[in-house]
mmCIF file of N, CA, C and O in Angstrom:
data_model
loop_
_atom_site.group_PDB
_atom_site.id
_atom_site.type_symbol
_atom_site.label_atom_id
_atom_site.label_comp_id
_atom_site.label_asym_id
_atom_site.label_seq_id
_atom_site.Cartn_x
_atom_site.Cartn_y
_atom_site.Cartn_z
ATOM 1 N N MET X 5 0.776 -1.177 -0.002
ATOM 2 C CA MET X 5 0.060 -0.070 0.020
ATOM 3 C C MET X 5 0.943 1.247 -0.033
ATOM 4 O O MET X 5 1.760 1.349 0.974
ATOM 5 N N ASP X 6 0.630 2.225 -0.923
ATOM 6 C CA ASP X 6 1.388 3.397 -0.984
ATOM 7 C C ASP X 6 0.888 4.331 0.079
ATOM 8 O O ASP X 6 -0.226 4.212 0.656
ATOM 9 N N GLU X 7 1.708 5.473 0.214
ATOM 10 C CA GLU X 7 1.371 6.484 1.237
ATOM 11 C C GLU X 7 0.046 7.197 0.939
ATOM 12 O O GLU X 7 -0.744 7.356 1.844
ATOM 13 N N ARG X 8 -0.314 7.393 -0.361
ATOM 14 C CA ARG X 8 -1.624 7.976 -0.644
ATOM 15 C C ARG X 8 -2.757 7.129 -0.303
ATOM 16 O O ARG X 8 -3.593 7.536 0.333
ATOM 17 N N SER X 9 -2.606 5.868 -0.762
ATOM 18 C CA SER X 9 -3.741 4.945 -0.309
ATOM 19 C C SER X 9 -3.817 4.840 1.164
ATOM 20 O O SER X 9 -5.047 4.745 1.667
ATOM 21 N N PHE X 10 -2.837 4.700 1.837
ATOM 22 C CA PHE X 10 -2.830 4.667 3.355
ATOM 23 C C PHE X 10 -3.519 5.938 3.824
ATOM 24 O O PHE X 10 -4.318 5.821 4.764
ATOM 25 N N GLU X 11 -3.137 7.062 3.467
ATOM 26 C CA GLU X 11 -3.818 8.392 3.929
ATOM 27 C C GLU X 11 -5.371 8.416 3.573
ATOM 28 O O GLU X 11 -5.988 8.851 4.463
ATOM 29 N N GLU X 12 -5.631 7.933 2.390
ATOM 30 C CA GLU X 12 -6.989 7.854 2.032
ATOM 31 C C GLU X 12 -7.848 6.953 2.983
ATOM 32 O O GLU X 12 -8.976 7.308 3.290
ATOM 33 N N ALA X 13 -7.150 5.770 3.175
ATOM 34 C CA ALA X 13 -7.936 4.851 4.040
ATOM 35 C C ALA X 13 -7.945 5.427 5.463
ATOM 36 O O ALA X 13 -9.158 5.269 6.132
ATOM 37 N N GLN X 14 -7.031 6.040 5.946
ATOM 38 C CA GLN X 14 -7.090 6.594 7.160
ATOM 39 C C GLN X 14 -8.200 7.704 7.448
ATOM 40 O O GLN X 14 -8.830 7.823 8.235
ATOM 41 N N ALA X 15 -8.240 8.569 6.322
ATOM 42 C CA ALA X 15 -9.232 9.585 6.230
ATOM 43 C C ALA X 15 -10.802 9.047 6.276
ATOM 44 O O ALA X 15 -11.530 9.486 6.967
ATOM 45 N N LEU X 16 -10.857 7.855 5.482
ATOM 46 C CA LEU X 16 -12.108 7.290 5.468
ATOM 47 C C LEU X 16 -12.500 6.648 6.802
ATOM 48 O O LEU X 16 -13.613 6.848 7.229
ATOM 49 N N THR X 17 -11.534 6.144 7.486
ATOM 50 C CA THR X 17 -11.763 5.503 8.800
ATOM 51 C C THR X 17 -12.114 6.638 9.797
ATOM 52 O O THR X 17 -13.144 6.533 10.557
ATOM 53 N N GLU X 18 -11.535 7.744 9.721
ATOM 54 C CA GLU X 18 -11.893 8.820 10.655
ATOM 55 C C GLU X 18 -13.265 9.270 10.289
ATOM 56 O O GLU X 18 -14.005 9.558 11.105
ATOM 57 N N ARG X 19 -13.627 9.487 9.092
ATOM 58 C CA ARG X 19 -14.970 9.967 8.706
ATOM 59 C C ARG X 19 -16.060 8.890 9.150
ATOM 60 O O ARG X 19 -17.020 9.368 9.724
ATOM 61 N N LEU X 20 -15.846 7.673 9.016
ATOM 62 C CA LEU X 20 -16.801 6.668 9.466
ATOM 63 C C LEU X 20 -16.865 6.680 11.004
ATOM 64 O O LEU X 20 -18.017 6.488 11.484
ATOM 65 N N THR X 21 -15.806 6.877 11.647
ATOM 66 C CA THR X 21 -15.797 6.893 13.044
ATOM 67 C C THR X 21 -16.644 8.096 13.596
ATOM 68 O O THR X 21 -17.492 7.912 14.431
ATOM 69 N N ARG X 22 -16.329 9.262 13.028
ATOM 70 C CA ARG X 22 -17.102 10.524 13.376
ATOM 71 C C ARG X 22 -18.569 10.226 13.180
ATOM 72 O O ARG X 22 -19.456 10.594 14.038
ATOM 73 N N ALA X 23 -18.930 9.754 12.042
ATOM 74 C CA ALA X 23 -20.293 9.462 11.513
ATOM 75 C C ALA X 23 -21.038 8.520 12.609
ATOM 76 O O ALA X 23 -22.061 8.677 12.952
ATOM 77 N N GLY X 24 -20.221 7.455 12.956
ATOM 78 C CA GLY X 24 -20.797 6.531 13.873
ATOM 79 C C GLY X 24 -21.048 7.246 15.314
ATOM 80 O O GLY X 24 -22.077 6.837 15.968
ATOM 81 N N ILE X 25 -20.093 7.995 15.712
ATOM 82 C CA ILE X 25 -20.320 8.618 16.930
ATOM 83 C C ILE X 25 -21.465 9.663 17.037
ATOM 84 O O ILE X 25 -22.226 9.721 17.890
ATOM 85 N N GLU X 26 -21.529 10.384 15.808
ATOM 86 C CA GLU X 26 -22.639 11.357 15.694
ATOM 87 C C GLU X 26 -24.046 10.581 15.769
ATOM 88 O O GLU X 26 -25.008 11.045 16.365
ATOM 89 N N GLN X 27 -23.992 9.435 15.089
ATOM 90 C CA GLN X 27 -25.254 8.620 15.073
ATOM 91 C C GLN X 27 -25.649 8.152 16.347
ATOM 92 O O GLN X 27 -26.939 8.162 16.800
ATOM 93 N N ALA X 28 -24.712 7.676 17.104
ATOM 94 C CA ALA X 28 -24.941 7.114 18.405
ATOM 95 C C ALA X 28 -25.323 8.133 19.393
ATOM 96 O O ALA X 28 -26.396 8.039 20.139
ATOM 97 N N LEU X 29 -24.832 9.398 19.274
ATOM 98 C CA LEU X 29 -25.207 10.510 20.021
ATOM 99 C C LEU X 29 -26.663 10.921 19.751
ATOM 100 O O LEU X 29 -27.380 11.227 20.694
ATOM 101 N N GLN X 30 -27.045 10.960 18.484
ATOM 102 C CA GLN X 30 -28.320 11.294 18.163
ATOM 103 C C GLN X 30 -29.388 10.315 18.713
ATOM 104 O O GLN X 30 -30.511 10.606 19.192
ATOM 105 N N VAL X 31 -29.021 9.049 18.582
ATOM 106 C CA VAL X 31 -29.876 7.974 19.210
ATOM 107 C C VAL X 31 -30.097 8.241 20.712
ATOM 108 O O VAL X 31 -31.155 8.139 21.199
ATOM 109 N N HIS X 32 -28.990 8.426 21.337
ATOM 110 C CA HIS X 32 -28.989 8.695 22.742
ATOM 111 C C HIS X 32 -29.921 9.914 23.050
ATOM 112 O O HIS X 32 -30.631 9.898 23.995
ATOM 113 N N LEU X 33 -29.714 11.040 22.304
ATOM 114 C CA LEU X 33 -30.384 12.140 22.632
ATOM 115 C C LEU X 33 -31.956 12.132 22.368
ATOM 116 O O LEU X 33 -32.751 12.786 22.833
ATOM 117 N N GLU X 34 -32.366 11.082 21.467
ATOM 118 C CA GLU X 34 -33.853 10.894 21.178
ATOM 119 C C GLU X 34 -34.280 9.734 21.958
ATOM 120 O O GLU X 34 -35.415 9.409 21.696
ATOM 121 N N ALA X 35 -33.520 9.102 22.687
ATOM 122 C CA ALA X 35 -34.131 7.952 23.444
ATOM 123 C C ALA X 35 -35.008 8.433 24.537
ATOM 124 O O ALA X 35 -34.819 9.412 25.235
ATOM 125 N N PRO X 36 -35.969 7.618 24.819
ATOM 126 C CA PRO X 36 -36.951 8.101 25.895
ATOM 127 C C PRO X 36 -36.288 8.021 27.299
ATOM 128 O O PRO X 36 -35.591 7.076 27.470
ATOM 129 N N LEU X 37 -36.642 8.839 28.179
ATOM 130 C CA LEU X 37 -36.167 8.871 29.503
ATOM 131 C C LEU X 37 -37.262 8.331 30.426
ATOM 132 O O LEU X 37 -38.508 8.652 30.119
ATOM 133 N N GLU X 38 -36.953 7.342 31.275
ATOM 134 C CA GLU X 38 -37.910 6.802 32.074
ATOM 135 C C GLU X 38 -37.337 6.712 33.517
ATOM 136 O O GLU X 38 -36.199 6.684 33.780
ATOM 137 N N TYR X 39 -38.451 6.883 34.445
ATOM 138 C CA TYR X 39 -38.122 6.903 35.873
ATOM 139 C C TYR X 39 -39.301 6.297 36.524
ATOM 140 O O TYR X 39 -40.532 6.684 36.428
ATOM 141 N N ASN X 40 -39.055 5.261 37.364
ATOM 142 C CA ASN X 40 -40.233 4.592 38.090
ATOM 143 C C ASN X 40 -41.361 4.166 37.132
ATOM 144 O O ASN X 40 -42.463 4.301 37.432
ATOM 145 N N GLY X 41 -40.919 3.679 35.878
ATOM 146 C CA GLY X 41 -42.034 3.281 35.044
ATOM 147 C C GLY X 41 -42.754 4.263 34.222
ATOM 148 O O GLY X 41 -43.658 3.943 33.419
ATOM 149 N N GLN X 42 -42.332 5.511 34.439
ATOM 150 C CA GLN X 42 -43.108 6.657 33.740
ATOM 151 C C GLN X 42 -42.040 7.212 32.707
ATOM 152 O O GLN X 42 -40.903 7.430 33.072
ATOM 153 N N ARG X 43 -42.545 7.521 31.505
ATOM 154 C CA ARG X 43 -41.701 8.262 30.593
ATOM 155 C C ARG X 43 -41.715 9.722 30.847
ATOM 156 O O ARG X 43 -42.733 10.353 31.024
ATOM 157 N N LEU X 44 -40.464 10.281 30.850
ATOM 158 C CA LEU X 44 -40.335 11.716 31.092
ATOM 159 C C LEU X 44 -40.031 12.516 29.876
ATOM 160 O O LEU X 44 -39.353 11.940 28.990
ATOM 161 N N CYS X 45 -40.414 13.678 29.800
ATOM 162 C CA CYS X 45 -40.031 14.688 28.713
ATOM 163 C C CYS X 45 -38.515 14.855 28.748
ATOM 164 O O CYS X 45 -37.920 15.054 29.695
ATOM 165 N N ARG X 46 -37.910 14.717 27.590
ATOM 166 C CA ARG X 46 -36.592 14.931 27.412
ATOM 167 C C ARG X 46 -36.006 16.238 27.743
ATOM 168 O O ARG X 46 -34.870 16.464 28.185
ATOM 169 N N ASP X 47 -36.896 17.234 27.740
ATOM 170 C CA ASP X 47 -36.496 18.649 28.012
ATOM 171 C C ASP X 47 -36.837 19.189 29.331
ATOM 172 O O ASP X 47 -36.002 19.817 30.033
ATOM 173 N N CYS X 48 -37.977 18.903 29.921
ATOM 174 C CA CYS X 48 -38.381 19.460 31.126
ATOM 175 C C CYS X 48 -38.553 18.496 32.222
ATOM 176 O O CYS X 48 -38.790 18.763 33.434
ATOM 177 N N ASP X 49 -38.407 17.233 32.065
ATOM 178 C CA ASP X 49 -38.364 16.118 32.950
ATOM 179 C C ASP X 49 -39.670 15.843 33.549
ATOM 180 O O ASP X 49 -39.809 15.027 34.529
ATOM 181 N N GLU X 50 -40.664 16.403 33.106
ATOM 182 C CA GLU X 50 -42.026 16.085 33.539
ATOM 183 C C GLU X 50 -42.632 14.746 32.955
ATOM 184 O O GLU X 50 -42.150 14.474 31.779
ATOM 185 N N ALA X 51 -43.474 14.155 33.628
ATOM 186 C CA ALA X 51 -44.039 12.845 33.168
ATOM 187 C C ALA X 51 -44.741 13.133 31.918
ATOM 188 O O ALA X 51 -45.732 14.029 31.935
ATOM 189 N N LEU X 52 -44.780 12.265 30.929
ATOM 190 C CA LEU X 52 -45.605 12.519 29.732
ATOM 191 C C LEU X 52 -46.972 11.893 30.090
ATOM 192 O O LEU X 52 -47.034 10.799 30.763
ATOM 193 N N SER X 53 -48.073 12.527 29.736
ATOM 194 C CA SER X 53 -49.393 12.118 30.042
ATOM 195 C C SER X 53 -49.670 10.874 29.165
ATOM 196 O O SER X 53 -49.240 10.614 28.147
ATOM 197 N N GLN X 54 -50.664 10.158 29.669
ATOM 198 C CA GLN X 54 -51.205 9.034 29.111
ATOM 199 C C GLN X 54 -51.839 9.358 27.708
ATOM 200 O O GLN X 54 -51.598 8.657 26.706
ATOM 201 N N ALA X 55 -52.469 10.499 27.636
ATOM 202 C CA ALA X 55 -53.014 11.095 26.422
ATOM 203 C C ALA X 55 -51.997 11.254 25.369
ATOM 204 O O ALA X 55 -52.019 10.892 24.118
ATOM 205 N N ARG X 56 -50.854 11.870 25.758
ATOM 206 C CA ARG X 56 -49.629 12.170 24.872
ATOM 207 C C ARG X 56 -49.157 10.850 24.345
ATOM 208 O O ARG X 56 -48.856 10.735 23.182
ATOM 209 N N LEU X 57 -48.871 9.790 25.256
ATOM 210 C CA LEU X 57 -48.298 8.581 24.850
ATOM 211 C C LEU X 57 -49.419 7.827 23.911
ATOM 212 O O LEU X 57 -49.010 7.061 23.043
ATOM 213 N N ALA X 58 -50.757 7.967 24.078
ATOM 214 C CA ALA X 58 -51.704 7.208 23.310
ATOM 215 C C ALA X 58 -51.663 7.835 21.895
ATOM 216 O O ALA X 58 -51.680 7.170 20.964
ATOM 217 N N ALA X 59 -51.457 9.269 21.912
ATOM 218 C CA ALA X 59 -51.453 9.889 20.636
ATOM 219 C C ALA X 59 -50.262 9.608 19.823
ATOM 220 O O ALA X 59 -50.145 9.564 18.601
ATOM 221 N N ASN X 60 -49.063 9.445 20.557
ATOM 222 C CA ASN X 60 -47.721 9.236 19.991
ATOM 223 C C ASN X 60 -46.937 8.430 20.849
ATOM 224 O O ASN X 60 -46.232 8.906 21.740
ATOM 225 N N PRO X 61 -47.031 7.077 20.744
ATOM 226 C CA PRO X 61 -46.339 6.109 21.708
ATOM 227 C C PRO X 61 -44.718 6.271 21.546
ATOM 228 O O PRO X 61 -44.108 5.855 22.569
ATOM 229 N N ASN X 62 -44.186 6.906 20.661
ATOM 230 C CA ASN X 62 -42.689 7.200 20.409
ATOM 231 C C ASN X 62 -42.401 8.537 20.982
ATOM 232 O O ASN X 62 -41.205 8.948 20.848
ATOM 233 N N ALA X 63 -43.347 9.330 21.583
ATOM 234 C CA ALA X 63 -43.034 10.660 22.183
ATOM 235 C C ALA X 63 -41.869 10.595 23.070
ATOM 236 O O ALA X 63 -41.864 9.769 23.898
ATOM 237 N N VAL X 64 -40.882 11.574 22.988
ATOM 238 C CA VAL X 64 -39.908 11.750 23.946
ATOM 239 C C VAL X 64 -40.027 13.134 24.655
ATOM 240 O O VAL X 64 -39.225 13.427 25.680
ATOM 241 N N ARG X 65 -40.964 14.014 24.214
ATOM 242 C CA ARG X 65 -41.127 15.263 24.759
ATOM 243 C C ARG X 65 -42.719 15.451 25.092
ATOM 244 O O ARG X 65 -43.433 15.022 24.323
ATOM 245 N N CYS X 66 -43.019 16.364 25.949
ATOM 246 C CA CYS X 66 -44.288 16.734 26.207
ATOM 247 C C CYS X 66 -44.711 17.647 25.101
ATOM 248 O O CYS X 66 -43.940 18.089 24.224
ATOM 249 N N VAL X 67 -45.956 18.034 24.939
ATOM 250 C CA VAL X 67 -46.537 18.776 23.727
ATOM 251 C C VAL X 67 -45.813 19.993 23.682
ATOM 252 O O VAL X 67 -45.416 20.516 22.617
ATOM 253 N N ASP X 68 -45.774 20.784 24.833
ATOM 254 C CA ASP X 68 -45.189 22.155 24.862
ATOM 255 C C ASP X 68 -43.710 22.076 24.513
ATOM 256 O O ASP X 68 -43.304 22.925 23.710
ATOM 257 N N CYS X 69 -42.968 21.225 25.091
ATOM 258 C CA CYS X 69 -41.479 21.036 24.738
ATOM 259 C C CYS X 69 -41.355 20.625 23.230
ATOM 260 O O CYS X 69 -40.343 21.068 22.580
ATOM 261 N N GLN X 70 -42.171 19.750 22.704
ATOM 262 C CA GLN X 70 -42.081 19.291 21.357
ATOM 263 C C GLN X 70 -42.319 20.397 20.334
ATOM 264 O O GLN X 70 -41.706 20.610 19.426
ATOM 265 N N THR X 71 -43.324 21.269 20.708
ATOM 266 C CA THR X 71 -43.635 22.410 19.932
ATOM 267 C C THR X 71 -42.469 23.428 19.959
ATOM 268 O O THR X 71 -42.053 23.842 18.834
ATOM 269 N N ASP X 72 -41.796 23.644 21.118
ATOM 270 C CA ASP X 72 -40.570 24.472 21.170
ATOM 271 C C ASP X 72 -39.470 23.922 20.343
ATOM 272 O O ASP X 72 -38.766 24.574 19.606
ATOM 273 N N HIS X 73 -39.414 22.505 20.457
ATOM 274 C CA HIS X 73 -38.268 21.815 19.658
ATOM 275 C C HIS X 73 -38.519 22.030 18.293
ATOM 276 O O HIS X 73 -37.500 22.325 17.413
ATOM 277 N N ASP X 74 -39.754 21.810 17.779
ATOM 278 C CA ASP X 74 -40.017 21.815 16.252
ATOM 279 C C ASP X 74 -39.803 23.257 15.843
ATOM 280 O O ASP X 74 -39.276 23.500 14.656
ATOM 281 N N ARG X 75 -40.065 24.280 16.626
ATOM 282 C CA ARG X 75 -39.899 25.619 16.208
ATOM 283 C C ARG X 75 -38.396 26.011 16.051
ATOM 284 O O ARG X 75 -37.984 26.670 15.157
ATOM 285 N N ARG X 76 -37.622 25.463 17.077
ATOM 286 C CA ARG X 76 -36.232 25.661 16.873
ATOM 287 C C ARG X 76 -35.565 24.912 15.768
ATOM 288 O O ARG X 76 -34.563 25.423 14.988
ATOM 289 N N GLU X 77 -35.945 23.725 15.456
ATOM 290 C CA GLU X 77 -35.395 22.921 14.381
ATOM 291 C C GLU X 77 -35.932 23.333 12.989
ATOM 292 O O GLU X 77 -35.237 23.010 12.097
ATOM 293 N N GLY X 78 -37.050 23.819 12.965
ATOM 294 C CA GLY X 78 -37.724 23.996 11.576
ATOM 295 C C GLY X 78 -37.543 25.368 11.038
ATOM 296 O O GLY X 78 -37.429 25.752 10.095
#
């Protein structure tokens, strides 16, 4: 393997490692928080209501925090 091929392989490995770390962090940041069997809002730590979970079983934020989150992201 010549030096250029080695450097290209090393750069690819670094990019893939960074991408893997970023993906794992994103999964962690969007994973539900639970305490004593209740799912908590990711932002305000309040328990998600049963109505919220019935409407969206994958919810990780209460309605107010999700609205704020969507506003910031969108």
